Each structure stands twice: as structure tokens, then as C-alpha cells.
Amino acid sequence: MDPQTDTPLLHPVLRWLMLGLAWICVALGFIGLVMPMMPGTVFFIAAAWLFSRTSPRFETWLLDHPRLGPTVRAWRHRGAIARPMQIFASASMVGSFGLLVLMGAALPVLLVCGAAFVGVAAFLLTRPTE
């Protein structure tokens, strides 16, 4: 640990790579906020984790952000996901599966996607709520 910043000591190249990846996650998170069917929160959670290892200042910025911070903090402290987001994500997966069926996807594709959707939905719906 670096005693001045309270962050893990990383090789400088790794630190810059992780910091760059954190900003890519922030950009993808903002895209996810405006693009239908693309998650945004998961990218902000990943960015917060990366910032926690590379930049306490940017981690604080993200956690204290009035719109983004509460969701990231809820995940970090309790593994919580807001109930409306759980329902929206699960409904999106049902809709996506329905589109695959309507488009005539092959049975193996339907089985793999269906199993993935059920697994993700089960995980989401068993998380605590905010």
C-alpha cells in the first residue's frame, strides 16, 4: 500500500492500463445510460473498482456523484440492485429471447442464450434491493 494515497502499489504500466480501462468503463457506462438494452451500471461498478486501485480521487468522484454514486455504493456495500432495475433487466432478457425465437434462431443458440438469461436473471433477482 502506498501510505500517501492508500492505494495498492502497482507497476506504473499496470496502473496506467487499469486507469485507462476505468475511463473506458466510465464512457461505456454513460453510453449505457442512453442506449436501450445496454447496461450502464455494471460499467460504473467496474470503473469504481479500477479507480480504487489506481486513483482515490476519481474513485471519490464516482462514489460521490449525485446520480451514479448511490447505485455504485449500494452494490459495493450490500451487493444491492434496485428492484426496478432487476425487473427491467429480467424483462429485457425475456424480450431478447423472444426476438431470438421470432428470428428463427437455431435450437443450440436458444438453449445457450436461454440458460445464460435464466442464470443472469436468477442472480439479479436474488440480490438485495436498495
Coordinates of N, CA, C and O in Angstrom, one line a residue:
M1 N 0.8 -1.2 0.0 CA 0.0 0.0 0.0 C 0.9 1.2 0.0 O 1.8 1.3 0.7
D2 N 0.5 2.2 -0.8 CA 1.1 3.5 -0.8 C 0.6 4.3 0.4 O -0.6 4.6 0.4
P3 N 1.4 4.6 1.4 CA 0.9 5.3 2.6 C 0.3 6.7 2.3 O -0.5 7.2 3.0
Q4 N 0.7 7.3 1.2 CA 0.2 8.7 0.9 C -1.2 8.6 0.3 O -2.0 9.5 0.5
T5 N -1.4 7.6 -0.6 CA -2.7 7.6 -1.3 C -3.6 6.5 -0.8 O -4.8 6.4 -1.2
D6 N -3.1 5.6 0.0 CA -3.9 4.4 0.5 C -4.4 3.5 -0.6 O -5.4 2.9 -0.5
T7 N -3.6 3.4 -1.7 CA -3.9 2.5 -2.8 C -2.8 1.5 -2.9 O -1.7 1.7 -2.5
P8 N -3.1 0.3 -3.5 CA -2.1 -0.7 -3.7 C -1.0 -0.2 -4.6 O -1.2 0.6 -5.5
L9 N 0.2 -0.6 -4.3 CA 1.4 -0.3 -5.1 C 1.3 -1.2 -6.4 O 1.3 -2.4 -6.3
L10 N 1.2 -0.6 -7.5 CA 1.2 -1.3 -8.8 C 2.3 -0.9 -9.6 O 2.8 0.3 -9.5
H11 N 2.7 -1.7 -10.5 CA 3.7 -1.4 -11.5 C 3.1 -0.2 -12.3 O 1.9 -0.2 -12.6
P12 N 3.9 0.8 -12.6 CA 3.4 2.0 -13.3 C 2.6 1.7 -14.6 O 1.6 2.3 -14.9
V13 N 3.1 0.8 -15.4 CA 2.4 0.4 -16.6 C 1.1 -0.2 -16.3 O 0.1 0.2 -16.9
L14 N 1.0 -1.1 -15.3 CA -0.3 -1.7 -15.0 C -1.2 -0.7 -14.4 O -2.4 -0.7 -14.7
R15 N -0.7 0.3 -13.6 CA -1.5 1.3 -13.1 C -2.2 2.1 -14.2 O -3.4 2.4 -14.2
W16 N -1.4 2.5 -15.2 CA -1.9 3.3 -16.3 C -2.9 2.5 -17.1 O -3.9 3.1 -17.6
L17 N -2.6 1.3 -17.3 CA -3.6 0.4 -18.1 C -4.9 0.3 -17.4 O -6.0 0.4 -18.0
M18 N -4.8 0.1 -16.0 CA -6.1 0.0 -15.3 C -6.8 1.3 -15.2 O -8.0 1.3 -15.3
L19 N -6.1 2.4 -15.1 CA -6.7 3.7 -15.1 C -7.4 4.0 -16.5 O -8.5 4.5 -16.5
G20 N -6.7 3.6 -17.6 CA -7.3 3.8 -18.9 C -8.6 2.9 -19.0 O -9.6 3.4 -19.6
L21 N -8.5 1.7 -18.5 CA -9.7 0.8 -18.6 C -10.8 1.4 -17.7 O -12.0 1.3 -18.1
A22 N -10.5 2.0 -16.6 CA -11.5 2.6 -15.8 C -12.2 3.7 -16.5 O -13.5 3.8 -16.5
W23 N -11.5 4.5 -17.3 CA -12.2 5.6 -18.0 C -13.0 5.0 -19.2 O -14.0 5.6 -19.6
I24 N -12.5 3.9 -19.8 CA -13.3 3.3 -20.8 C -14.6 2.8 -20.2 O -15.7 2.9 -20.8
C25 N -14.5 2.2 -19.0 CA -15.7 1.7 -18.3 C -16.7 2.9 -18.1 O -17.9 2.8 -18.2
V26 N -16.1 4.1 -17.7 CA -17.0 5.2 -17.4 C -17.7 5.6 -18.7 O -18.9 5.9 -18.8
A27 N -16.9 5.7 -19.8 CA -17.5 6.0 -21.1 C -18.6 5.0 -21.5 O -19.7 5.4 -21.9
L28 N -18.3 3.7 -21.3 CA -19.4 2.7 -21.7 C -20.6 2.9 -20.7 O -21.7 2.6 -21.2
G29 N -20.3 3.2 -19.5 CA -21.4 3.4 -18.6 C -22.3 4.6 -19.0 O -23.6 4.4 -19.0
F30 N -21.7 5.7 -19.5 CA -22.5 6.8 -19.9 C -23.3 6.4 -21.2 O -24.5 6.8 -21.4
I31 N -22.6 5.6 -22.1 CA -23.3 5.2 -23.3 C -24.5 4.3 -22.9 O -25.6 4.4 -23.4
G32 N -24.3 3.4 -21.9 CA -25.3 2.5 -21.4 C -26.5 3.3 -20.8 O -27.6 2.8 -20.8
L33 N -26.3 4.5 -20.3 CA -27.4 5.3 -19.7 C -28.4 5.8 -20.8 O -29.5 6.0 -20.5
V34 N -27.9 5.9 -22.0 CA -28.7 6.5 -23.1 C -29.1 5.4 -24.2 O -30.0 5.7 -24.9
M35 N -28.4 4.3 -24.2 CA -28.7 3.3 -25.2 C -29.6 2.2 -24.7 O -29.3 1.7 -23.6
P36 N -30.7 2.0 -25.3 CA -31.6 0.9 -24.8 C -30.9 -0.4 -24.9 O -30.1 -0.7 -25.8
M37 N -31.2 -1.2 -23.9 CA -30.7 -2.6 -23.9 C -29.2 -2.7 -23.6 O -28.7 -3.8 -23.6
M38 N -28.5 -1.6 -23.3 CA -27.1 -1.7 -22.9 C -27.0 -1.3 -21.4 O -27.4 -0.3 -21.1
P39 N -26.4 -2.2 -20.6 CA -26.3 -1.9 -19.2 C -25.3 -0.7 -19.0 O -24.3 -0.6 -19.7
G40 N -25.6 0.1 -18.1 CA -24.6 1.2 -17.7 C -24.0 1.0 -16.4 O -22.8 1.2 -16.2
T41 N -24.8 0.6 -15.4 CA -24.4 0.5 -14.0 C -23.2 -0.5 -13.9 O -22.2 -0.2 -13.1
V42 N -23.2 -1.6 -14.6 CA -22.1 -2.6 -14.4 C -20.8 -2.0 -14.8 O -19.7 -2.2 -14.2
F43 N -20.8 -1.1 -15.7 CA -19.5 -0.4 -16.1 C -19.1 0.6 -15.1 O -17.9 0.8 -14.8
F44 N -20.0 1.3 -14.4 CA -19.6 2.2 -13.4 C -19.1 1.4 -12.1 O -18.2 1.9 -11.5
I45 N -19.7 0.3 -11.9 CA -19.2 -0.6 -10.8 C -17.8 -1.0 -11.1 O -16.9 -1.0 -10.2
A46 N -17.5 -1.4 -12.3 CA -16.2 -1.9 -12.7 C -15.2 -0.7 -12.6 O -14.1 -0.8 -12.1
A47 N -15.7 0.5 -13.1 CA -14.8 1.7 -13.0 C -14.4 2.0 -11.6 O -13.3 2.4 -11.3
A48 N -15.4 1.9 -10.7 CA -15.1 2.2 -9.3 C -14.1 1.3 -8.7 O -13.2 1.7 -8.0
W49 N -14.2 0.0 -9.1 CA -13.2 -1.0 -8.6 C -11.8 -0.6 -9.1 O -10.8 -0.7 -8.4
L50 N -11.7 -0.3 -10.4 CA -10.5 0.0 -11.0 C -9.9 1.3 -10.4 O -8.7 1.4 -10.2
F51 N -10.7 2.3 -10.2 CA -10.3 3.6 -9.6 C -9.8 3.3 -8.2 O -8.9 4.0 -7.8
S52 N -10.4 2.4 -7.5 CA -10.0 2.1 -6.1 C -8.6 1.6 -6.1 O -7.9 1.8 -5.0
R53 N -8.1 1.1 -7.1 CA -6.7 0.6 -7.2 C -5.7 1.5 -7.9 O -4.5 1.3 -7.9
T54 N -6.3 2.6 -8.5 CA -5.4 3.5 -9.3 C -5.5 4.9 -8.9 O -4.5 5.7 -9.1
S55 N -6.7 5.4 -8.5 CA -6.9 6.8 -8.3 C -8.0 7.1 -7.3 O -9.1 7.1 -7.6
P56 N -7.6 7.3 -6.0 CA -8.6 7.6 -5.0 C -9.4 8.8 -5.3 O -10.6 8.9 -5.0
R57 N -8.8 9.8 -6.0 CA -9.5 11.0 -6.4 C -10.7 10.7 -7.3 O -11.8 11.1 -7.1
F58 N -10.5 9.9 -8.4 CA -11.5 9.5 -9.3 C -12.5 8.6 -8.7 O -13.7 8.6 -9.0
E59 N -12.1 7.7 -7.8 CA -13.0 6.8 -7.1 C -14.0 7.6 -6.3 O -15.2 7.4 -6.3
T60 N -13.4 8.6 -5.5 CA -14.3 9.5 -4.8 C -15.2 10.3 -5.6 O -16.4 10.4 -5.3
W61 N -14.8 10.8 -6.8 CA -15.6 11.5 -7.7 C -16.8 10.6 -8.1 O -18.0 11.0 -8.1
L62 N -16.6 9.3 -8.5 CA -17.6 8.4 -8.9 C -18.6 8.1 -7.8 O -19.8 8.1 -7.9
L63 N -18.0 7.8 -6.6 CA -18.9 7.4 -5.4 C -19.7 8.6 -4.9 O -20.8 8.4 -4.4
D64 N -19.2 9.8 -5.1 CA -19.9 11.0 -4.6 C -20.8 11.6 -5.7 O -21.5 12.6 -5.4
H65 N -20.8 11.1 -6.9 CA -21.6 11.6 -8.0 C -23.1 11.5 -7.6 O -23.5 10.4 -7.1
P66 N -23.8 12.6 -7.7 CA -25.2 12.5 -7.2 C -26.1 11.5 -7.9 O -27.0 11.0 -7.3
R67 N -25.9 11.2 -9.2 CA -26.7 10.3 -9.9 C -26.1 8.9 -10.0 O -26.9 7.9 -10.0
L68 N -24.8 8.8 -10.1 CA -24.2 7.5 -10.2 C -23.8 6.8 -8.9 O -23.8 5.6 -8.8
G69 N -23.4 7.7 -8.0 CA -22.8 7.2 -6.7 C -23.7 6.3 -5.9 O -23.2 5.2 -5.4
P70 N -25.0 6.6 -5.7 CA -25.8 5.8 -4.8 C -25.9 4.3 -5.3 O -25.8 3.4 -4.5
T71 N -26.0 4.1 -6.6 CA -26.1 2.7 -7.1 C -24.8 2.0 -6.9 O -24.8 0.8 -6.5
V72 N -23.7 2.7 -7.2 CA -22.4 2.0 -7.1 C -22.1 1.7 -5.6 O -21.6 0.6 -5.3
R73 N -22.4 2.7 -4.7 CA -22.2 2.4 -3.3 C -23.1 1.3 -2.8 O -22.7 0.5 -2.0
A74 N -24.3 1.2 -3.2 CA -25.2 0.1 -2.8 C -24.7 -1.2 -3.2 O -24.7 -2.2 -2.4
W75 N -24.1 -1.3 -4.4 CA -23.5 -2.6 -4.8 C -22.3 -2.9 -4.0 O -22.1 -4.0 -3.6
R76 N -21.5 -1.9 -3.8 CA -20.2 -2.1 -3.1 C -20.5 -2.5 -1.6 O -19.8 -3.4 -1.1
H77 N -21.4 -1.9 -1.0 CA -21.6 -2.2 0.5 C -22.6 -3.4 0.7 O -22.3 -4.1 1.7
R78 N -23.6 -3.6 -0.1 CA -24.5 -4.6 0.2 C -24.8 -5.6 -1.0 O -25.6 -6.5 -0.8
G79 N -24.2 -5.4 -2.1 CA -24.5 -6.2 -3.3 C -25.9 -5.9 -3.7 O -26.5 -6.8 -4.3
A80 N -26.4 -4.7 -3.5 CA -27.8 -4.4 -3.8 C -28.0 -3.9 -5.1 O -27.2 -3.1 -5.7
I81 N -29.2 -4.2 -5.7 CA -29.6 -3.7 -7.0 C -31.0 -3.3 -6.9 O -31.9 -4.0 -6.3
A82 N -31.4 -2.1 -7.3 CA -32.7 -1.5 -7.2 C -33.7 -2.5 -7.9 O -33.5 -3.0 -9.0
R83 N -34.9 -2.7 -7.2 CA -35.9 -3.6 -7.7 C -36.3 -3.3 -9.2 O -36.4 -4.1 -10.0
P84 N -36.5 -2.0 -9.5 CA -36.9 -1.7 -10.9 C -35.9 -2.1 -11.9 O -36.2 -2.5 -13.0
M85 N -34.6 -2.0 -11.5 CA -33.5 -2.4 -12.4 C -33.5 -3.9 -12.6 O -33.2 -4.4 -13.6
Q86 N -33.8 -4.6 -11.5 CA -33.8 -6.1 -11.6 C -34.9 -6.5 -12.5 O -34.7 -7.4 -13.4
I87 N -36.1 -5.9 -12.4 CA -37.2 -6.2 -13.2 C -37.0 -5.8 -14.7 O -37.2 -6.6 -15.6
F88 N -36.4 -4.6 -14.9 CA -36.1 -4.2 -16.3 C -35.1 -5.1 -16.9 O -35.3 -5.5 -18.1
A89 N -34.1 -5.5 -16.2 CA -33.0 -6.3 -16.9 C -33.6 -7.7 -17.2 O -33.4 -8.3 -18.3
S90 N -34.4 -8.3 -16.3 CA -35.0 -9.6 -16.5 C -36.0 -9.5 -17.7 O -36.0 -10.4 -18.5
A91 N -36.8 -8.5 -17.7 CA -37.8 -8.3 -18.8 C -37.0 -8.1 -20.1 O -37.5 -8.6 -21.2
S92 N -35.9 -7.4 -20.1 CA -35.1 -7.3 -21.3 C -34.6 -8.6 -21.9 O -34.6 -8.8 -23.1
M93 N -34.2 -9.5 -20.9 CA -33.7 -10.8 -21.4 C -34.9 -11.6 -21.9 O -34.7 -12.3 -22.9
V94 N -36.0 -11.5 -21.3 CA -37.2 -12.2 -21.9 C -37.5 -11.7 -23.3 O -37.7 -12.5 -24.2
G95 N -37.5 -10.4 -23.4 CA -37.7 -9.8 -24.7 C -36.7 -10.2 -25.8 O -37.0 -10.5 -26.9
S96 N -35.4 -10.2 -25.3 CA -34.3 -10.7 -26.3 C -34.5 -12.1 -26.7 O -34.3 -12.5 -27.8
F97 N -34.9 -13.0 -25.7 CA -35.1 -14.4 -26.0 C -36.3 -14.5 -27.0 O -36.2 -15.3 -28.0
G98 N -37.3 -13.7 -26.8 CA -38.5 -13.8 -27.7 C -38.1 -13.4 -29.1 O -38.5 -14.0 -30.1
L99 N -37.2 -12.3 -29.2 CA -36.7 -11.9 -30.6 C -35.9 -13.1 -31.2 O -36.0 -13.3 -32.4
L100 N -35.1 -13.8 -30.4 CA -34.4 -14.9 -31.0 C -35.3 -15.9 -31.5 O -35.1 -16.5 -32.6
V101 N -36.4 -16.2 -30.8 CA -37.4 -17.2 -31.2 C -38.0 -16.7 -32.5 O -38.1 -17.5 -33.5
L102 N -38.5 -15.5 -32.5 CA -39.1 -14.9 -33.7 C -38.2 -14.9 -35.0 O -38.7 -15.1 -36.1
M103 N -36.9 -14.7 -34.7 CA -36.0 -14.7 -35.8 C -35.6 -16.1 -36.3 O -34.9 -16.2 -37.3
G104 N -36.1 -17.1 -35.6 CA -35.8 -18.5 -36.0 C -34.4 -18.9 -35.7 O -33.8 -19.7 -36.4
A105 N -33.9 -18.5 -34.5 CA -32.5 -18.9 -34.1 C -32.5 -20.5 -34.0 O -33.5 -21.1 -33.6
A106 N -31.4 -21.0 -34.2 CA -31.2 -22.5 -34.1 C -31.4 -22.9 -32.6 O -31.1 -22.1 -31.7
L107 N -31.8 -24.2 -32.4 CA -32.0 -24.7 -31.1 C -30.8 -24.6 -30.2 O -31.0 -24.2 -29.0
P108 N -29.6 -24.9 -30.7 CA -28.4 -24.7 -29.7 C -28.3 -23.3 -29.3 O -27.9 -23.0 -28.1
V109 N -28.5 -22.3 -30.2 CA -28.4 -20.9 -29.8 C -29.5 -20.6 -28.7 O -29.2 -19.9 -27.8
L110 N -30.7 -21.1 -28.9 CA -31.7 -20.8 -28.0 C -31.4 -21.4 -26.6 O -31.7 -20.8 -25.6
L111 N -30.9 -22.6 -26.6 CA -30.5 -23.3 -25.4 C -29.4 -22.5 -24.6 O -29.5 -22.3 -23.4
V112 N -28.4 -22.1 -25.3 CA -27.3 -21.4 -24.7 C -27.7 -20.1 -24.2 O -27.5 -19.7 -23.0
C113 N -28.4 -19.3 -25.0 CA -28.9 -18.0 -24.6 C -29.9 -18.1 -23.5 O -29.9 -17.3 -22.5
G114 N -30.8 -19.1 -23.6 CA -31.8 -19.3 -22.6 C -31.2 -19.6 -21.2 O -31.6 -19.0 -20.2
A115 N -30.2 -20.5 -21.2 CA -29.5 -20.8 -20.0 C -28.8 -19.6 -19.4 O -28.8 -19.4 -18.2
A116 N -28.1 -18.9 -20.3 CA -27.4 -17.7 -19.8 C -28.4 -16.6 -19.2 O -28.2 -16.1 -18.1
F117 N -29.5 -16.4 -19.9 CA -30.5 -15.5 -19.4 C -31.1 -15.9 -18.1 O -31.3 -15.1 -17.2
V118 N -31.4 -17.2 -18.0 CA -32.0 -17.7 -16.7 C -31.0 -17.5 -15.6 O -31.3 -17.1 -14.5
G119 N -29.7 -17.8 -15.8 CA -28.7 -17.7 -14.8 C -28.5 -16.3 -14.4 O -28.4 -16.0 -13.2
V120 N -28.4 -15.4 -15.3 CA -28.3 -13.9 -15.0 C -29.5 -13.4 -14.3 O -29.4 -12.7 -13.3
A121 N -30.7 -13.7 -14.7 CA -31.9 -13.3 -14.1 C -32.0 -13.8 -12.7 O -32.4 -13.1 -11.7
A122 N -31.6 -15.1 -12.5 CA -31.6 -15.6 -11.1 C -30.7 -14.9 -10.2 O -31.0 -14.6 -9.1
F123 N -29.5 -14.6 -10.7 CA -28.5 -13.8 -9.9 C -29.1 -12.4 -9.6 O -29.1 -12.0 -8.4
L124 N -29.6 -11.7 -10.6 CA -30.1 -10.4 -10.3 C -31.3 -10.4 -9.3 O -31.3 -9.5 -8.4
L125 N -32.2 -11.3 -9.5 CA -33.4 -11.3 -8.7 C -33.2 -11.8 -7.3 O -34.0 -11.6 -6.4
T126 N -32.0 -12.4 -7.0 CA -31.7 -12.8 -5.6 C -30.8 -11.8 -4.9 O -30.5 -12.0 -3.8
R127 N -30.4 -10.7 -5.6 CA -29.7 -9.7 -4.9 C -30.6 -8.9 -4.0 O -31.8 -8.7 -4.3
P128 N -30.0 -8.3 -2.9 CA -30.8 -7.5 -2.0 C -31.2 -6.2 -2.8 O -30.6 -5.9 -3.8
T129 N -32.3 -5.6 -2.4 CA -32.8 -4.4 -3.1 C -32.4 -3.2 -2.3 O -32.2 -3.2 -1.1
E130 N -32.3 -2.0 -3.0 CA -31.9 -0.8 -2.3 C -33.1 -0.3 -1.5 O -34.2 -0.4 -1.7

